[in-house]
Amino acid sequence: MRKKIVAGNWKMNKTAGEAVVLIGEILDLLKIRPVTEPLHRVVIAPPFIALTKATEILKGHPYVFLGAQNCYSKPKGAFTGEIAPAMLVDAGCEYVIIGHSERRSYFKENDTLLMEKVKIVMGNKLIPIFCCGELLSERETGKQYDIVRSQLGNTIFNLSREELQDVVIAYEPVWAIGTGVNATPEQAQDMHAFIRKLIAEKYDSTLADEMTLLYGGSCNAANAAELFSQPDVDGGLIGGASLIAKDFVEIIHAL
Ligand code: PGA
């Protein structure tokens, strides 16, 4: 059965102390109104420096899990400033965001590197939240399907069926990230249906039907319910709105 997920990508925001406060606020609101659907999950991805504090607070929580925003493609060694997947496991992470558009554009991460990251992440039993999505210029020229097809085809579609079934895909059109201009529910549904069709063609329709596909890009408390009501949208990867406890919890309840 398809899981539904709301994941908060905090990006480079919040000190460890501030993270403790924000996670506490989120958990307090979830105590008042808990998530009761067994297949619904929440992921919180704070900065690395907050992971060990966050894991203490989240330990044993039935549906809120810890995630990281990135990791390196090697197990250990002389890679100054990088972090290994095993370190994230040790810090209590279960999920890792891979291939966010900010990593692709600012840090020049390409498909080859992203595939190496996915492989090592999965080898460490972490669940990748793999991001894809087109630029505005690509959508304006009708290339969005080709872009997403090649982003997936060059990376996670090289996984075996058994491997791919554990991956979460996040469709995040770059023009919608942090801009306040979300994809319309129709645009999100259209691309999610396209991704599911690609999975069915490359693998099979059972797998396509079971995979969790998240939408990301200016998803907020006001638009989440309509986006999530689309048949192929199984939740969201939330940036800005995940930094405000009340908004994030409203988004969780929009699942
Ligand atoms: P946003 O970011 O919700 O602030 O647009 C989403 C993301 O980058 O994952």
Short mmCIF file of N, CA, C and O in Angstrom, two decimals, residues 6 8 13 19 24 69 79 83 86 95-96 114 124-125 130 132 157 162 176 183 205 214 218 223 248 252 254:
data_model
loop_
_atom_site.label_atom_id
_atom_site.label_comp_id
_atom_site.label_asym_id
_atom_site.label_seq_id
_atom_site.Cartn_x
_atom_site.Cartn_y
_atom_site.Cartn_z
N VAL A 6 4.35 13.72 4.63
CA VAL A 6 4.68 15.15 4.61
C VAL A 6 6.07 15.28 5.21
O VAL A 6 6.32 14.85 6.34
N GLY A 8 9.38 17.83 6.00
CA GLY A 8 9.80 19.23 6.16
C GLY A 8 11.28 19.36 5.88
O GLY A 8 12.12 18.75 6.55
N ASN A 13 18.31 26.56 7.98
CA ASN A 13 17.59 27.36 8.96
C ASN A 13 17.54 26.63 10.30
O ASN A 13 17.42 25.41 10.31
N ALA A 19 15.94 24.31 16.81
CA ALA A 19 15.30 23.10 16.27
C ALA A 19 14.55 22.36 17.37
O ALA A 19 13.44 21.86 17.15
N GLY A 24 9.53 20.58 19.27
CA GLY A 24 8.65 20.51 20.44
C GLY A 24 7.26 21.08 20.13
O GLY A 24 6.23 20.50 20.48
N GLN A 69 19.21 16.35 4.94
CA GLN A 69 18.97 17.08 3.69
C GLN A 69 19.92 16.69 2.57
O GLN A 69 19.73 17.10 1.43
N PHE A 79 37.23 13.75 2.87
CA PHE A 79 36.26 14.57 2.12
C PHE A 79 35.81 15.70 3.04
O PHE A 79 34.72 15.67 3.61
N ILE A 83 29.47 14.59 4.87
CA ILE A 83 28.93 13.71 5.92
C ILE A 83 28.54 12.38 5.28
O ILE A 83 28.01 12.35 4.16
N ALA A 86 26.45 6.55 6.94
CA ALA A 86 26.48 5.81 8.21
C ALA A 86 26.42 6.77 9.41
O ALA A 86 25.89 6.43 10.46
N TYR A 95 15.56 8.87 6.73
CA TYR A 95 15.37 9.39 5.37
C TYR A 95 16.51 10.35 5.02
O TYR A 95 17.09 10.96 5.92
N VAL A 96 16.80 10.48 3.74
CA VAL A 96 17.74 11.51 3.26
C VAL A 96 17.21 12.10 1.96
O VAL A 96 16.83 11.35 1.04
N LEU A 114 24.48 11.79 -8.12
CA LEU A 114 23.23 11.53 -7.40
C LEU A 114 22.95 10.03 -7.35
O LEU A 114 22.47 9.52 -6.33
N ASN A 124 22.92 1.73 3.24
CA ASN A 124 22.88 2.00 4.67
C ASN A 124 21.47 1.95 5.23
O ASN A 124 21.22 2.38 6.36
N LYS A 125 20.54 1.45 4.42
CA LYS A 125 19.13 1.28 4.84
C LYS A 125 18.44 2.61 5.17
O LYS A 125 17.52 2.67 5.98
N PHE A 130 14.05 11.28 -3.37
CA PHE A 130 14.79 11.69 -4.56
C PHE A 130 14.01 12.78 -5.31
O PHE A 130 12.87 12.57 -5.72
N CYS A 132 13.21 15.61 -8.30
CA CYS A 132 13.33 15.89 -9.72
C CYS A 132 12.44 17.09 -10.03
O CYS A 132 11.60 17.45 -9.22
N PHE A 157 16.06 4.99 -12.04
CA PHE A 157 15.51 3.93 -12.90
C PHE A 157 16.57 2.89 -13.26
O PHE A 157 16.29 1.92 -13.95
N GLU A 162 13.26 -4.19 -6.60
CA GLU A 162 13.28 -4.31 -5.13
C GLU A 162 13.85 -3.05 -4.49
O GLU A 162 13.41 -2.63 -3.42
N ALA A 176 8.74 26.68 -8.79
CA ALA A 176 7.78 26.77 -7.68
C ALA A 176 8.48 26.82 -6.32
O ALA A 176 7.85 27.15 -5.31
N ALA A 183 2.85 24.88 -8.23
CA ALA A 183 2.20 24.25 -9.39
C ALA A 183 0.71 24.15 -9.07
O ALA A 183 0.34 23.96 -7.90
N SER A 205 3.10 -2.04 -13.33
CA SER A 205 2.07 -1.13 -12.84
C SER A 205 1.82 -1.31 -11.34
O SER A 205 1.38 -0.38 -10.66
N LEU A 214 5.78 12.62 -3.92
CA LEU A 214 5.49 13.87 -3.21
C LEU A 214 5.57 15.05 -4.16
O LEU A 214 6.36 15.04 -5.11
N SER A 218 6.47 25.68 -2.87
CA SER A 218 5.47 26.62 -2.36
C SER A 218 4.17 25.94 -1.93
O SER A 218 3.08 26.50 -2.08
N ASN A 223 -2.82 25.70 0.42
CA ASN A 223 -3.02 24.96 -0.84
C ASN A 223 -2.79 23.45 -0.72
O ASN A 223 -3.02 22.70 -1.67
N PHE A 248 2.89 23.76 9.43
CA PHE A 248 3.37 22.42 9.08
C PHE A 248 2.35 21.37 9.53
O PHE A 248 2.04 20.43 8.78
N ILE A 252 0.24 18.61 7.46
CA ILE A 252 0.22 17.18 7.79
C ILE A 252 -1.24 16.69 7.80
O ILE A 252 -1.56 15.63 7.25
N ALA A 254 -3.60 17.82 6.14
CA ALA A 254 -4.22 17.92 4.80
C ALA A 254 -4.00 16.63 4.01
O ALA A 254 -4.56 16.48 2.93
#
